[in-house]
Amino acid sequence: MSLKTSTIYRAVGRINRNLIINRFNRKRIKNDDFSIISNNCTGALITHDLGKKFLSPTVNLFMYTEDFVKFVSNLDYYLTQEIEEVKTTTFDYPIGKLCDLEIHFMHYASIEEAIMKWNDRKGRINYDNLFIMMTENDECPDAIIREYDSLPYKNKVLLTNKKREEINSTFLVKGFEDEKLIGDLSLYKNIFGQKLYDCFDYVSWLNQNK
């Protein structure tokens, strides 16, 4: 076990984050009723850090980037469809099928709980205050990245470890340049409570609508 994944390290980081970083950012945030649609937990973690209600179904789950781009490309359609359970022994958490998309509910005990939370939270989406966030944490074809960048959302970001000057929505996450993919951004960067996703100024991003 590395130092940064140890129980004590994470406990100290959590205390300092709540006392300093989250408190500071909660004073900075002006946007109160935003919805972050994200392909992994980063959007939900940001919402939780800021003390806001989850106005998005993409909480405690992840989608592969190619599926996520399909999802946000036709959001209204997919949100009217029902999730079905995928029977598998490959994973020790529930997998859902939303038409042709696969959703990994890795933080849920059962598919029933996952579907209940999904249906509840999708009804809360604020379409007038919508933010789209995708983390490039699997091997996504360049064509899919370009498709994501062309989506007609005012507020969207692509967190990536590659320099993509041709992609307007990109934000380079430093520290993963020599890696194939971005690692777990929820890990603590230091014992002072900073997490890896704090390199992106999400408060300023969310305040654009206010």
Coordinates of N, CA and C in Angstrom, one line a residue:
M1 N 0.8 -1.2 0.0 CA 0.0 0.0 0.0 C 0.9 1.3 0.0
S2 N 0.6 2.2 -0.9 CA 1.4 3.4 -0.9 C 0.9 4.4 0.1
L3 N 1.7 5.4 0.5 CA 1.3 6.3 1.5 C 0.0 7.0 1.2
K4 N -0.2 7.4 -0.1 CA -1.3 8.2 -0.5 C -2.6 7.4 -0.5
T5 N -2.5 6.1 -0.4 CA -3.8 5.3 -0.3 C -4.0 4.7 1.1
S6 N -3.1 5.1 2.0 CA -3.2 4.6 3.4 C -4.4 5.2 4.1
T7 N -4.9 4.5 5.1 CA -6.1 5.0 5.9 C -5.8 6.3 6.6
I8 N -4.6 6.4 7.2 CA -4.3 7.6 8.0 C -4.1 8.8 7.0
Y9 N -3.4 8.6 5.9 CA -3.2 9.7 5.0 C -4.5 10.2 4.5
R10 N -5.4 9.3 4.1 CA -6.7 9.8 3.6 C -7.6 10.4 4.7
A11 N -7.4 9.9 5.9 CA -8.2 10.5 7.0 C -7.7 12.0 7.3
V12 N -6.4 12.2 7.3 CA -5.9 13.5 7.5 C -6.3 14.4 6.4
G13 N -6.2 13.9 5.2 CA -6.6 14.7 4.0 C -8.0 15.1 4.0
R14 N -8.9 14.2 4.4 CA -10.3 14.4 4.5 C -10.6 15.5 5.5
I15 N -10.0 15.5 6.7 CA -10.2 16.5 7.7 C -9.8 17.9 7.2
N16 N -8.6 18.0 6.6 CA -8.1 19.3 6.1 C -9.0 19.8 4.9
R17 N -9.5 18.8 4.1 CA -10.3 19.3 3.0 C -11.6 19.9 3.5
N18 N -12.2 19.2 4.4 CA -13.5 19.8 5.0 C -13.3 21.1 5.7
L19 N -12.2 21.2 6.4 CA -11.9 22.4 7.2 C -11.5 23.6 6.4
I20 N -10.7 23.3 5.3 CA -10.1 24.4 4.6 C -10.6 24.5 3.1
I21 N -10.4 23.5 2.3 CA -10.6 23.7 0.9 C -12.1 23.7 0.6
N22 N -12.9 22.8 1.2 CA -14.4 22.8 0.9 C -15.0 24.1 1.5
R23 N -14.6 24.5 2.6 CA -15.1 25.7 3.2 C -14.9 26.9 2.4
F24 N -13.6 27.0 1.9 CA -13.3 28.1 1.0 C -14.1 28.1 -0.3
N25 N -14.2 27.0 -0.9 CA -14.9 26.9 -2.2 C -16.4 27.1 -2.0
R26 N -16.9 26.7 -0.9 CA -18.4 26.9 -0.6 C -18.7 28.4 -0.5
K27 N -17.7 29.2 -0.1 CA -17.9 30.7 0.0 C -17.7 31.3 -1.4
R28 N -16.9 30.6 -2.3 CA -16.7 31.1 -3.6 C -17.9 30.9 -4.6
I29 N -18.5 29.7 -4.4 CA -19.6 29.3 -5.4 C -20.8 30.2 -5.3
K30 N -21.2 30.7 -6.5 CA -22.4 31.5 -6.6 C -23.5 30.8 -7.3
N31 N -23.2 29.7 -7.9 CA -24.2 28.9 -8.6 C -24.8 27.9 -7.7
D32 N -26.1 27.9 -7.5 CA -26.7 27.0 -6.4 C -27.4 25.8 -7.0
D33 N -27.9 25.8 -8.2 CA -28.8 24.7 -8.7 C -28.3 24.1 -10.0
F34 N -27.0 23.9 -10.0 CA -26.4 23.3 -11.2 C -26.5 21.8 -11.3
S35 N -26.5 21.3 -12.5 CA -26.5 19.8 -12.8 C -25.2 19.5 -13.5
I36 N -24.4 18.6 -13.0 CA -23.2 18.1 -13.7 C -23.5 16.7 -14.2
I37 N -23.4 16.6 -15.5 CA -23.5 15.2 -16.1 C -22.1 14.8 -16.4
S38 N -21.7 13.7 -15.7 CA -20.3 13.3 -15.8 C -20.2 11.8 -16.1
N39 N -19.1 11.4 -16.7 CA -18.9 10.0 -17.1 C -18.3 9.2 -15.9
N40 N -18.0 9.8 -14.8 CA -17.5 9.1 -13.7 C -17.9 9.9 -12.4
C41 N -17.2 9.6 -11.3 CA -17.6 10.2 -10.0 C -17.2 11.6 -9.8
T42 N -16.3 12.1 -10.7 CA -15.8 13.4 -10.5 C -16.8 14.5 -10.3
G43 N -17.8 14.5 -11.2 CA -18.9 15.5 -11.1 C -19.7 15.4 -9.8
A44 N -19.9 14.2 -9.3 CA -20.6 14.0 -8.0 C -19.8 14.4 -6.9
L45 N -18.5 14.2 -6.9 CA -17.6 14.6 -5.8 C -17.5 16.1 -5.7
I46 N -17.4 16.7 -6.8 CA -17.4 18.2 -6.8 C -18.7 18.8 -6.2
T47 N -19.8 18.2 -6.6 CA -21.1 18.6 -6.1 C -21.2 18.4 -4.6
H48 N -20.7 17.3 -4.1 CA -20.7 17.0 -2.7 C -19.7 17.9 -2.0
D49 N -18.6 18.2 -2.5 CA -17.6 19.1 -1.9 C -18.2 20.5 -1.7
L50 N -19.0 20.9 -2.6 CA -19.6 22.2 -2.6 C -20.9 22.3 -1.7
G51 N -21.3 21.1 -1.2 CA -22.5 21.1 -0.3 C -23.8 21.2 -1.1
K52 N -23.8 20.9 -2.3 CA -25.0 21.0 -3.2 C -25.8 19.7 -3.3
K53 N -27.0 19.8 -3.7 CA -27.8 18.6 -3.9 C -27.5 18.0 -5.2
F54 N -27.6 16.7 -5.3 CA -27.3 16.0 -6.6 C -28.5 16.2 -7.5
L55 N -28.3 17.0 -8.5 CA -29.3 17.3 -9.6 C -28.9 16.6 -10.9
S56 N -28.4 15.4 -10.7 CA -27.9 14.6 -11.8 C -28.0 13.1 -11.5
P57 N -28.3 12.3 -12.5 CA -28.3 10.8 -12.2 C -26.9 10.2 -12.2
T58 N -25.9 10.9 -12.7 CA -24.5 10.3 -12.9 C -23.7 10.4 -11.6
V59 N -24.2 9.7 -10.6 CA -23.6 9.7 -9.2 C -23.2 8.3 -8.9
N60 N -22.0 8.1 -8.4 CA -21.6 6.8 -7.9 C -21.6 5.7 -9.1
L61 N -21.1 6.2 -10.2 CA -21.1 5.3 -11.4 C -20.1 5.8 -12.4
F62 N -19.9 4.9 -13.4 CA -19.1 5.4 -14.6 C -19.6 4.8 -15.9
M63 N -19.4 5.5 -16.9 CA -19.6 5.0 -18.3 C -18.3 5.2 -19.0
Y64 N -18.1 4.2 -20.0 CA -16.9 4.4 -20.9 C -17.2 5.6 -21.7
T65 N -16.1 6.3 -22.1 CA -16.2 7.6 -22.8 C -17.1 7.5 -24.1
E66 N -16.9 6.4 -24.8 CA -17.7 6.3 -26.1 C -19.2 6.2 -25.8
D67 N -19.6 5.5 -24.7 CA -21.0 5.4 -24.3 C -21.5 6.7 -23.8
F68 N -20.6 7.4 -23.1 CA -21.0 8.7 -22.5 C -21.3 9.7 -23.6
V69 N -20.4 9.8 -24.6 CA -20.7 10.7 -25.7 C -22.0 10.4 -26.4
K70 N -22.3 9.1 -26.5 CA -23.7 8.8 -27.1 C -24.8 9.3 -26.1
F71 N -24.6 9.1 -24.9 CA -25.5 9.5 -23.8 C -25.8 11.0 -23.9
V72 N -24.8 11.9 -23.9 CA -25.0 13.3 -23.9 C -25.4 13.8 -25.2
S73 N -25.1 13.1 -26.3 CA -25.5 13.5 -27.6 C -27.0 13.4 -27.8
N74 N -27.6 12.5 -27.0 CA -29.1 12.3 -27.2 C -29.7 12.2 -25.8
L75 N -29.4 13.1 -24.9 CA -29.8 13.1 -23.5 C -31.3 12.9 -23.3
D76 N -32.1 13.6 -24.0 CA -33.5 13.5 -23.8 C -34.0 12.1 -24.1
Y77 N -33.5 11.5 -25.1 CA -33.9 10.2 -25.5 C -33.5 9.2 -24.4
Y78 N -32.3 9.1 -24.0 CA -31.8 8.1 -23.1 C -32.4 8.3 -21.7
L79 N -32.8 9.5 -21.3 CA -33.4 9.7 -20.0 C -34.8 9.2 -20.0
T80 N -35.4 8.9 -21.1 CA -36.8 8.4 -21.1 C -36.8 6.9 -21.2
Q81 N -35.6 6.3 -21.3 CA -35.5 4.8 -21.4 C -35.3 4.2 -20.0
E82 N -35.6 2.9 -19.9 CA -35.4 2.2 -18.7 C -34.2 1.4 -18.6
I83 N -33.6 1.3 -17.5 CA -32.3 0.6 -17.3 C -32.7 -0.9 -17.0
E84 N -32.0 -1.8 -17.6 CA -32.1 -3.2 -17.4 C -30.8 -3.8 -16.8
E85 N -30.9 -4.8 -16.0 CA -29.8 -5.4 -15.4 C -29.0 -6.2 -16.4
V86 N -27.7 -6.1 -16.3 CA -26.8 -7.0 -17.1 C -26.3 -8.1 -16.2
K87 N -26.6 -9.3 -16.4 CA -26.1 -10.4 -15.6 C -24.6 -10.7 -16.0
T88 N -23.8 -10.6 -15.0 CA -22.3 -10.9 -15.3 C -21.6 -11.3 -14.0
T89 N -20.6 -12.1 -14.2 CA -19.8 -12.5 -13.0 C -18.4 -11.8 -13.1
T90 N -18.2 -11.0 -14.1 CA -17.0 -10.3 -14.3 C -16.7 -9.2 -13.2
F91 N -17.8 -8.5 -12.8 CA -17.7 -7.4 -11.8 C -18.4 -7.8 -10.6
D92 N -18.0 -7.2 -9.5 CA -18.6 -7.5 -8.2 C -19.6 -6.3 -7.8
Y93 N -20.1 -5.6 -8.8 CA -21.1 -4.6 -8.6 C -22.1 -4.6 -9.7
P94 N -23.2 -3.9 -9.6 CA -24.3 -4.0 -10.6 C -23.9 -3.3 -11.9
I95 N -24.3 -3.9 -13.0 CA -24.1 -3.3 -14.3 C -25.5 -3.1 -14.9
G96 N -25.7 -1.9 -15.5 CA -27.0 -1.6 -16.1 C -26.9 -1.4 -17.6
K97 N -27.9 -1.7 -18.3 CA -28.0 -1.5 -19.7 C -29.0 -0.5 -20.0
L98 N -28.7 0.6 -20.6 CA -29.6 1.7 -21.0 C -29.6 1.7 -22.5
C99 N -30.5 1.0 -23.1 CA -30.6 0.8 -24.6 C -29.2 0.2 -25.0
D100 N -28.4 0.9 -25.8 CA -27.1 0.4 -26.2 C -26.0 0.8 -25.4
L101 N -26.2 1.4 -24.2 CA -25.2 1.9 -23.3 C -25.0 1.0 -22.1
E102 N -23.8 1.0 -21.6 CA -23.5 0.2 -20.4 C -23.1 1.2 -19.3
I103 N -23.8 1.0 -18.1 CA -23.5 1.8 -16.9 C -23.0 0.9 -15.8
H104 N -21.9 1.3 -15.2 CA -21.2 0.6 -14.2 C -21.6 1.3 -12.8
F105 N -22.4 0.7 -12.1 CA -22.9 1.2 -10.8 C -22.0 0.7 -9.6
M106 N -20.7 1.1 -9.6 CA -19.7 0.4 -8.8 C -19.9 0.7 -7.3
H107 N -20.7 1.8 -7.0 CA -20.8 2.1 -5.6 C -22.2 1.7 -5.0
Y108 N -22.9 0.8 -5.7 CA -24.2 0.4 -5.3 C -24.3 -1.1 -4.9
A109 N -25.1 -1.4 -3.9 CA -25.1 -2.8 -3.4 C -26.0 -3.7 -4.4
S110 N -26.9 -3.0 -5.1 CA -27.8 -3.8 -5.9 C -28.3 -3.0 -7.1
I111 N -28.7 -3.7 -8.1 CA -29.2 -3.0 -9.3 C -30.5 -2.2 -9.0
E112 N -31.3 -2.8 -8.1 CA -32.5 -2.1 -7.7 C -32.3 -0.8 -7.0
E113 N -31.3 -0.7 -6.2 CA -30.9 0.6 -5.5 C -30.4 1.5 -6.6
A114 N -29.6 1.0 -7.5 CA -29.0 1.9 -8.5 C -30.0 2.5 -9.4
I115 N -31.0 1.7 -9.8 CA -32.1 2.2 -10.7 C -33.0 3.2 -10.0
M116 N -33.3 2.9 -8.7 CA -34.1 3.8 -7.9 C -33.4 5.2 -7.8
K117 N -32.1 5.2 -7.5 CA -31.4 6.5 -7.4 C -31.3 7.2 -8.7
W118 N -31.0 6.4 -9.8 CA -31.0 7.0 -11.1 C -32.3 7.7 -11.5
N119 N -33.4 7.0 -11.3 CA -34.7 7.5 -11.7 C -35.1 8.8 -10.9
D120 N -34.7 8.7 -9.6 CA -35.0 9.9 -8.7 C -34.2 11.1 -9.2
R121 N -32.9 10.9 -9.4 CA -32.0 12.0 -9.7 C -32.2 12.6 -11.1
K122 N -32.6 11.7 -12.0 CA -32.8 12.2 -13.4 C -33.9 13.2 -13.5
G123 N -34.9 13.0 -12.6 CA -36.0 14.0 -12.5 C -35.7 15.3 -11.9
R124 N -34.5 15.4 -11.4 CA -34.1 16.7 -10.8 C -33.2 17.6 -11.7
I125 N -32.8 17.1 -12.9 CA -31.9 17.8 -13.7 C -32.4 19.2 -14.1
N126 N -31.5 20.1 -13.9 CA -31.8 21.5 -14.3 C -31.2 21.8 -15.7
Y127 N -32.0 21.7 -16.7 CA -31.6 21.8 -18.0 C -31.1 23.2 -18.4
D128 N -31.5 24.2 -17.6 CA -31.1 25.6 -17.8 C -29.8 25.9 -17.1
N129 N -29.3 24.9 -16.4 CA -28.0 25.2 -15.7 C -27.2 23.9 -15.7
L130 N -26.9 23.5 -16.9 CA -26.3 22.2 -17.2 C -24.8 22.3 -17.5
F131 N -24.1 21.4 -16.9 CA -22.6 21.3 -17.1 C -22.3 19.9 -17.5
I132 N -21.4 19.7 -18.5 CA -21.0 18.4 -19.0 C -19.5 18.2 -18.7
M133 N -19.2 17.1 -18.1 CA -17.8 16.8 -17.7 C -17.4 15.4 -18.2
M134 N -16.4 15.3 -19.0 CA -15.9 14.0 -19.3 C -14.4 13.8 -19.0
T135 N -14.1 12.8 -18.3 CA -12.7 12.4 -18.0 C -12.2 11.4 -19.0
E136 N -11.1 11.6 -19.6 CA -10.6 10.7 -20.6 C -9.8 9.6 -19.9
N137 N -10.5 8.6 -19.3 CA -9.9 7.6 -18.4 C -10.0 6.2 -19.1
D138 N -10.3 6.2 -20.3 CA -10.2 4.9 -21.1 C -9.7 5.3 -22.5
E139 N -9.4 4.3 -23.3 CA -8.8 4.6 -24.6 C -9.9 4.9 -25.6
C140 N -10.1 6.2 -25.7 CA -11.2 6.7 -26.6 C -10.7 7.2 -27.9
P141 N -11.3 6.7 -29.0 CA -10.8 7.2 -30.3 C -10.9 8.7 -30.5
D142 N -10.0 9.2 -31.3 CA -10.0 10.7 -31.5 C -11.3 11.2 -32.1
A143 N -11.9 10.3 -32.9 CA -13.2 10.7 -33.6 C -14.3 11.0 -32.5
I144 N -14.3 10.2 -31.4 CA -15.2 10.4 -30.3 C -14.9 11.6 -29.6
I145 N -13.6 11.9 -29.4 CA -13.3 13.2 -28.7 C -13.7 14.4 -29.5
R146 N -13.5 14.3 -30.8 CA -14.0 15.4 -31.7 C -15.5 15.6 -31.6
E147 N -16.2 14.4 -31.6 CA -17.7 14.5 -31.5 C -18.1 15.1 -30.2
Y148 N -17.4 14.7 -29.1 CA -17.8 15.4 -27.8 C -17.5 16.9 -27.9
D149 N -16.4 17.3 -28.5 CA -16.1 18.7 -28.5 C -17.1 19.5 -29.3
S150 N -17.7 18.9 -30.3 CA -18.7 19.5 -31.2 C -20.1 19.6 -30.6
L151 N -20.3 18.9 -29.5 CA -21.7 18.9 -28.9 C -22.1 20.4 -28.5
P152 N -23.4 20.7 -28.7 CA -23.8 22.1 -28.5 C -24.2 22.4 -27.1
Y153 N -23.3 22.1 -26.2 CA -23.5 22.5 -24.8 C -22.6 23.7 -24.5
K154 N -23.2 24.7 -23.9 CA -22.4 25.9 -23.5 C -21.3 25.6 -22.6
N155 N -21.5 24.8 -21.6 CA -20.6 24.5 -20.5 C -20.2 23.0 -20.6
K156 N -19.0 22.7 -21.2 CA -18.6 21.3 -21.2 C -17.0 21.4 -21.1
V157 N -16.5 20.3 -20.5 CA -15.0 20.2 -20.3 C -14.6 18.8 -20.6
L158 N -13.4 18.6 -21.1 CA -12.8 17.3 -21.3 C -11.5 17.3 -20.4
L159 N -11.5 16.5 -19.4 CA -10.3 16.4 -18.6 C -9.4 15.3 -19.2
T160 N -8.2 15.7 -19.6 CA -7.4 14.8 -20.4 C -5.9 14.9 -20.0
N161 N -5.1 13.9 -20.3 CA -3.7 13.9 -20.0 C -2.9 14.2 -21.2
K162 N -3.6 14.5 -22.3 CA -2.9 14.7 -23.6 C -3.1 16.2 -24.1
K163 N -2.1 16.7 -24.7 CA -2.2 18.0 -25.3 C -3.1 17.9 -26.5
R164 N -4.3 18.5 -26.5 CA -5.2 18.5 -27.6 C -5.6 19.9 -28.0
E165 N -4.7 20.6 -28.6 CA -4.9 22.0 -28.9 C -6.1 22.2 -29.9
E166 N -6.4 21.2 -30.6 CA -7.5 21.3 -31.6 C -8.9 21.1 -30.9
I167 N -8.9 20.7 -29.6 CA -10.1 20.5 -28.9 C -10.4 21.6 -28.0
N168 N -11.4 22.4 -28.2 CA -11.7 23.6 -27.5 C -12.0 23.4 -26.0
S169 N -12.7 22.3 -25.8 CA -13.2 22.0 -24.4 C -12.2 21.3 -23.5
T170 N -10.9 21.1 -24.0 CA -10.0 20.4 -23.2 C -9.4 21.1 -22.0
F171 N -9.1 20.3 -21.0 CA -8.3 20.8 -19.9 C -7.2 19.8 -19.5
L172 N -6.0 20.2 -19.6 CA -4.9 19.2 -19.4 C -4.7 19.0 -17.9
V173 N -4.8 17.8 -17.5 CA -4.5 17.4 -16.1 C -3.1 16.9 -16.0
K174 N -2.3 17.7 -15.3 CA -0.9 17.4 -15.3 C -0.6 16.3 -14.3
G175 N 0.5 15.6 -14.5 CA 0.9 14.5 -13.7 C 0.7 13.2 -14.3
F176 N -0.1 13.2 -15.4 CA -0.4 11.9 -16.1 C 0.1 11.9 -17.5
E177 N 1.0 12.9 -17.9 CA 1.4 13.0 -19.3 C 2.1 11.8 -19.8
D178 N 2.8 11.1 -18.9 CA 3.6 9.9 -19.4 C 2.8 8.6 -19.2
E179 N 1.5 8.7 -18.8 CA 0.6 7.6 -18.6 C -0.3 7.4 -19.9
K180 N -0.8 6.2 -20.1 CA -1.7 6.0 -21.2 C -3.0 6.7 -20.9
L181 N -3.5 6.7 -19.6 CA -4.8 7.3 -19.3 C -4.6 8.1 -18.0
I182 N -5.7 8.9 -17.7 CA -5.8 9.6 -16.5 C -6.1 8.6 -15.4
G183 N -5.4 8.8 -14.2 CA -5.7 7.9 -13.1 C -6.9 8.4 -12.3
D184 N -6.9 7.9 -11.1 CA -8.0 8.2 -10.2 C -7.9 9.6 -9.6
L185 N -8.7 10.6 -10.1 CA -8.6 12.0 -9.7 C -9.2 12.2 -8.3
S186 N -9.8 11.3 -7.7 CA -10.4 11.5 -6.4 C -9.3 11.2 -5.3
L187 N -8.1 10.8 -5.6 CA -7.1 10.6 -4.6 C -6.6 11.9 -4.1
Y188 N -6.1 11.9 -2.9 CA -5.6 13.1 -2.3 C -4.2 13.4 -2.8
K189 N -3.9 14.6 -3.2 CA -2.7 15.0 -3.7 C -1.6 15.2 -2.6
N190 N -2.1 15.6 -1.5 CA -1.3 15.8 -0.3 C -2.1 15.8 1.0
I191 N -1.5 15.9 2.1 CA -2.2 15.7 3.4 C -3.0 17.0 3.7
F192 N -2.8 18.1 2.9 CA -3.5 19.3 3.2 C -4.9 19.3 2.6
G193 N -5.3 18.2 2.0 CA -6.7 18.0 1.5 C -6.9 18.2 0.1
Q194 N -5.9 18.6 -0.7 CA -6.1 18.8 -2.1 C -6.3 17.5 -2.8
K195 N -7.2 17.4 -3.7 CA -7.4 16.2 -4.5 C -6.9 16.5 -5.9
L196 N -6.7 15.4 -6.7 CA -6.1 15.6 -8.0 C -7.0 16.4 -8.9
Y197 N -8.3 16.4 -8.7 CA -9.2 17.1 -9.6 C -9.2 18.6 -9.3
D198 N -8.6 19.0 -8.2 CA -8.5 20.4 -7.8 C -7.7 21.2 -8.8
C199 N -6.9 20.6 -9.7 CA -6.1 21.4 -10.6 C -7.1 22.1 -11.6
F200 N -8.3 21.6 -11.8 CA -9.3 22.2 -12.6 C -10.1 23.1 -11.7
D201 N -10.2 24.4 -12.0 CA -10.9 25.4 -11.2 C -12.4 25.2 -11.5
Y202 N -13.0 24.2 -10.8 CA -14.4 23.9 -11.1 C -15.4 25.0 -10.6
V203 N -15.0 25.7 -9.5 CA -15.8 26.7 -9.0 C -16.0 27.9 -10.0
S204 N -14.9 28.3 -10.6 CA -15.0 29.3 -11.7 C -15.8 28.8 -12.9
W205 N -15.6 27.6 -13.2 CA -16.4 27.0 -14.3 C -17.9 27.0 -14.0
L206 N -18.3 26.6 -12.8 CA -19.7 26.6 -12.5 C -20.3 28.0 -12.3
N207 N -19.4 28.9 -11.9 CA -19.9 30.3 -11.7 C -20.1 31.0 -13.1
Q208 N -19.8 30.4 -14.2 CA -20.0 31.0 -15.5 C -21.5 31.4 -15.7
N209 N -22.4 30.6 -15.2 CA -23.8 30.8 -15.4 C -24.4 31.8 -14.4
K210 N -23.6 32.4 -13.5 CA -24.1 33.4 -12.6 C -23.4 34.7 -12.7

